[in-house]
């Protein structure tokens, strides 16, 4: 009986995944408003009414898809947090993970943000909540306790600095690749803008 329930649940999960993948491709190709539920379900070879067994709206698909990507990134970040790396290495790697997740899913994020502004259709709570901020805060606190980070600067300020690197890169109009832009800002935060003197000179 348990195996039978498991198979049924697995099929439901697969159907949900199929609907979301087909819908997202249509949203990107045509636009959210231009894509109909009937069109999505026709591509999925399912009845139109079946859609509402899995999603309450087209906008709910966007939140589901983004949540899936964020969950994957969060698990990677949690693994980094639990690793034996020092605190600075952890923050650096997490910055890369979050940056790449945003860069690889920028079309999905753009679609979600447009829908997010329509408060009548989309839950106001963003799918990531405060999870990444909590992970960053945990690593910064660990770094301060191990004397790897300065203790005279509040944890919240350090967290905000790292977060601002991501935010400014996401909204940047510079003619640089996303990851180059992110890495330059990261280097600037860690090493400063003043050129170090050559000790051998």
CSV table of N, CA and C in Angstrom, one decimal, residues 17-90:
chain,number,residue,atom,x,y,z
A,17,UNK,N,5.7,18.9,-12.4
A,17,UNK,CA,7.0,19.4,-13.0
A,17,UNK,C,6.8,19.6,-14.5
A,18,UNK,N,6.1,18.7,-15.2
A,18,UNK,CA,5.9,18.8,-16.6
A,18,UNK,C,5.1,20.0,-17.0
A,19,UNK,N,4.0,20.3,-16.2
A,19,UNK,CA,3.2,21.4,-16.5
A,19,UNK,C,4.0,22.7,-16.3
A,20,UNK,N,4.8,22.8,-15.2
A,20,UNK,CA,5.6,24.0,-14.9
A,20,UNK,C,6.7,24.2,-16.0
A,21,UNK,N,7.3,23.2,-16.5
A,21,UNK,CA,8.4,23.3,-17.5
A,21,UNK,C,7.8,23.8,-18.8
A,22,UNK,N,6.7,23.2,-19.2
A,22,UNK,CA,6.0,23.6,-20.5
A,22,UNK,C,5.5,25.1,-20.3
A,23,UNK,N,4.9,25.4,-19.2
A,23,UNK,CA,4.4,26.8,-19.0
A,23,UNK,C,5.5,27.8,-19.0
A,24,UNK,N,6.6,27.5,-18.3
A,24,UNK,CA,7.7,28.5,-18.3
A,24,UNK,C,8.3,28.7,-19.7
A,25,UNK,N,8.4,27.7,-20.5
A,25,UNK,CA,8.9,27.9,-21.8
A,25,UNK,C,8.0,28.8,-22.6
A,26,UNK,N,6.7,28.6,-22.5
A,26,UNK,CA,5.7,29.4,-23.2
A,26,UNK,C,5.7,30.9,-22.6
A,27,UNK,N,5.9,31.0,-21.3
A,27,UNK,CA,5.9,32.4,-20.8
A,27,UNK,C,7.1,33.1,-21.3
A,28,UNK,N,8.3,32.5,-21.4
A,28,UNK,CA,9.5,33.1,-21.9
A,28,UNK,C,9.4,33.4,-23.4
A,29,UNK,N,8.8,32.5,-24.1
A,29,UNK,CA,8.7,32.7,-25.6
A,29,UNK,C,7.6,33.7,-26.0
A,30,UNK,N,6.4,33.7,-25.3
A,30,UNK,CA,5.3,34.5,-25.7
A,30,UNK,C,4.9,35.6,-24.7
A,31,UNK,N,5.2,35.4,-23.4
A,31,UNK,CA,4.8,36.3,-22.4
A,31,UNK,C,3.7,35.6,-21.5
A,32,UNK,N,3.7,36.1,-20.3
A,32,UNK,CA,2.7,35.5,-19.3
A,32,UNK,C,1.3,35.7,-19.7
A,33,UNK,N,1.0,37.0,-20.0
A,33,UNK,CA,-0.4,37.3,-20.3
A,33,UNK,C,-0.9,36.7,-21.6
A,34,UNK,N,0.1,36.5,-22.6
A,34,UNK,CA,-0.3,36.0,-23.9
A,34,UNK,C,-0.4,34.5,-23.9
A,35,UNK,N,0.0,33.8,-22.8
A,35,UNK,CA,-0.1,32.4,-22.7
A,35,UNK,C,-1.4,32.0,-22.0
A,36,UNK,N,-2.2,31.1,-22.5
A,36,UNK,CA,-3.4,30.6,-21.9
A,36,UNK,C,-3.2,29.3,-21.2
A,37,UNK,N,-4.0,29.0,-20.2
A,37,UNK,CA,-4.0,27.8,-19.5
A,37,UNK,C,-4.3,26.6,-20.4
A,38,UNK,N,-5.2,26.9,-21.4
A,38,UNK,CA,-5.6,25.8,-22.3
A,38,UNK,C,-4.4,25.5,-23.2
A,39,UNK,N,-3.6,26.5,-23.6
A,39,UNK,CA,-2.4,26.2,-24.4
A,39,UNK,C,-1.4,25.4,-23.6
A,40,UNK,N,-1.2,25.7,-22.4
A,40,UNK,CA,-0.2,25.0,-21.6
A,40,UNK,C,-0.6,23.5,-21.5
A,41,UNK,N,-1.9,23.3,-21.2
A,41,UNK,CA,-2.4,21.9,-21.0
A,41,UNK,C,-2.5,21.1,-22.3
A,42,UNK,N,-2.7,21.8,-23.4
A,42,UNK,CA,-2.7,21.1,-24.7
A,42,UNK,C,-1.2,20.6,-25.0
A,43,UNK,N,-0.2,21.4,-24.7
A,43,UNK,CA,1.2,21.0,-24.9
A,43,UNK,C,1.5,19.8,-23.9
A,44,UNK,N,0.9,19.8,-22.7
A,44,UNK,CA,1.2,18.8,-21.8
A,44,UNK,C,0.3,17.5,-22.0
A,45,UNK,N,-0.6,17.6,-23.0
A,45,UNK,CA,-1.5,16.5,-23.3
A,45,UNK,C,-2.4,16.1,-22.1
A,46,UNK,N,-2.9,17.2,-21.5
A,46,UNK,CA,-3.7,17.0,-20.3
A,46,UNK,C,-5.0,17.9,-20.5
A,47,UNK,N,-6.0,17.5,-19.8
A,47,UNK,CA,-7.3,18.3,-19.8
A,47,UNK,C,-7.0,19.7,-19.2
A,48,UNK,N,-7.7,20.7,-19.7
A,48,UNK,CA,-7.5,22.1,-19.1
A,48,UNK,C,-7.9,22.1,-17.6
A,49,UNK,N,-8.9,21.4,-17.2
A,49,UNK,CA,-9.4,21.4,-15.8
A,49,UNK,C,-8.3,20.8,-14.9
A,50,UNK,N,-7.5,20.0,-15.4
A,50,UNK,CA,-6.4,19.3,-14.6
A,50,UNK,C,-5.4,20.3,-14.1
A,51,UNK,N,-5.3,21.4,-14.8
A,51,UNK,CA,-4.3,22.5,-14.4
A,51,UNK,C,-4.5,22.9,-12.9
A,52,UNK,N,-5.8,23.1,-12.6
A,52,UNK,CA,-6.1,23.6,-11.3
A,52,UNK,C,-6.0,22.6,-10.1
A,53,UNK,N,-5.7,21.4,-10.5
A,53,UNK,CA,-5.3,20.4,-9.5
A,53,UNK,C,-3.9,20.6,-9.0
A,54,UNK,N,-3.1,21.4,-9.8
A,54,UNK,CA,-1.7,21.5,-9.5
A,54,UNK,C,-1.3,23.0,-9.2
A,55,UNK,N,-2.0,23.9,-9.9
A,55,UNK,CA,-1.7,25.3,-9.7
A,55,UNK,C,-2.9,26.2,-9.7
A,56,UNK,N,-3.0,27.2,-8.8
A,56,UNK,CA,-4.2,28.0,-8.7
A,56,UNK,C,-4.2,29.1,-9.8
A,57,UNK,N,-3.0,29.4,-10.4
A,57,UNK,CA,-2.9,30.4,-11.4
A,57,UNK,C,-1.6,30.2,-12.2
A,58,UNK,N,-1.5,31.0,-13.3
A,58,UNK,CA,-0.3,31.0,-14.1
A,58,UNK,C,0.8,31.6,-13.2
A,59,UNK,N,0.5,32.6,-12.5
A,59,UNK,CA,1.5,33.3,-11.6
A,59,UNK,C,2.1,32.3,-10.6
A,60,UNK,N,1.2,31.4,-10.1
A,60,UNK,CA,1.7,30.4,-9.1
A,60,UNK,C,2.8,29.5,-9.7
A,61,UNK,N,2.7,29.3,-11.0
A,61,UNK,CA,3.8,28.5,-11.7
A,61,UNK,C,5.1,29.2,-11.6
A,62,UNK,N,5.1,30.5,-11.8
A,62,UNK,CA,6.3,31.3,-11.7
A,62,UNK,C,7.0,31.1,-10.3
A,63,UNK,N,6.1,31.3,-9.3
A,63,UNK,CA,6.6,31.1,-7.9
A,63,UNK,C,7.1,29.7,-7.6
A,64,UNK,N,6.5,28.7,-8.1
A,64,UNK,CA,6.9,27.4,-8.0
A,64,UNK,C,8.3,27.1,-8.6
A,65,UNK,N,8.4,27.6,-9.9
A,65,UNK,CA,9.7,27.4,-10.6
A,65,UNK,C,10.8,28.1,-9.9
A,66,UNK,N,10.6,29.4,-9.5
A,66,UNK,CA,11.6,30.1,-8.8
A,66,UNK,C,12.0,29.5,-7.5
A,67,UNK,N,11.0,29.0,-6.8
A,67,UNK,CA,11.2,28.3,-5.5
A,67,UNK,C,12.1,27.1,-5.7
A,68,UNK,N,11.9,26.3,-6.8
A,68,UNK,CA,12.7,25.2,-7.0
A,68,UNK,C,14.1,25.5,-7.2
A,69,UNK,N,14.4,26.6,-8.0
A,69,UNK,CA,15.8,27.0,-8.2
A,69,UNK,C,16.4,27.5,-6.9
A,70,UNK,N,15.6,28.3,-6.2
A,70,UNK,CA,16.1,28.8,-4.9
A,70,UNK,C,16.4,27.7,-3.9
A,71,UNK,N,15.6,26.7,-3.9
A,71,UNK,CA,15.8,25.6,-2.9
A,71,UNK,C,17.1,24.8,-3.3
A,72,UNK,N,17.4,24.7,-4.6
A,72,UNK,CA,18.6,24.1,-5.0
A,72,UNK,C,19.8,24.9,-4.5
A,73,UNK,N,19.7,26.2,-4.7
A,73,UNK,CA,20.8,27.1,-4.4
A,73,UNK,C,21.0,27.1,-2.8
A,74,UNK,N,19.9,27.1,-2.1
A,74,UNK,CA,19.9,27.1,-0.7
A,74,UNK,C,20.6,25.9,-0.1
A,75,UNK,N,20.3,24.7,-0.7
A,75,UNK,CA,21.0,23.5,-0.3
A,75,UNK,C,22.5,23.5,-0.5
A,76,UNK,N,22.9,24.1,-1.6
A,76,UNK,CA,24.3,24.2,-1.9
A,76,UNK,C,24.9,25.2,-0.9
A,77,UNK,N,24.3,26.3,-0.6
A,77,UNK,CA,24.8,27.2,0.4
A,77,UNK,C,24.9,26.6,1.8
A,78,UNK,N,23.9,25.8,2.1
A,78,UNK,CA,23.9,25.1,3.5
A,78,UNK,C,25.0,24.2,3.5
A,79,UNK,N,25.3,23.5,2.4
A,79,UNK,CA,26.5,22.5,2.4
A,79,UNK,C,27.8,23.3,2.6
A,80,UNK,N,27.9,24.5,1.9
A,80,UNK,CA,29.1,25.3,2.1
A,80,UNK,C,29.2,25.8,3.5
A,81,UNK,N,28.1,26.2,4.1
A,81,UNK,CA,28.2,26.7,5.5
A,81,UNK,C,28.6,25.6,6.4
A,82,UNK,N,28.3,24.3,6.2
A,82,UNK,CA,28.7,23.2,7.0
A,82,UNK,C,30.0,22.6,6.7
A,83,UNK,N,30.7,23.2,5.7
A,83,UNK,CA,32.0,22.6,5.3
A,83,UNK,C,33.1,23.1,6.2
A,84,UNK,N,34.3,22.6,5.9
A,84,UNK,CA,35.5,23.0,6.7
A,84,UNK,C,36.2,24.2,6.2
A,85,UNK,N,35.7,24.9,5.3
A,85,UNK,CA,36.3,26.1,4.7
A,85,UNK,C,36.3,27.2,5.8
A,86,UNK,N,37.2,28.2,5.7
A,86,UNK,CA,37.1,29.3,6.6
A,86,UNK,C,36.0,30.2,6.2
A,87,UNK,N,35.7,31.1,7.1
A,87,UNK,CA,34.5,31.9,6.9
A,87,UNK,C,34.5,32.8,5.7
A,88,UNK,N,35.7,33.3,5.3
A,88,UNK,CA,35.8,34.2,4.1
A,88,UNK,C,35.6,33.3,2.9
A,89,UNK,N,36.2,32.1,2.9
A,89,UNK,CA,36.0,31.2,1.7
A,89,UNK,C,34.5,30.8,1.6
A,90,UNK,N,33.8,30.6,2.7
A,90,UNK,CA,32.4,30.3,2.7
A,90,UNK,C,31.6,31.4,2.0
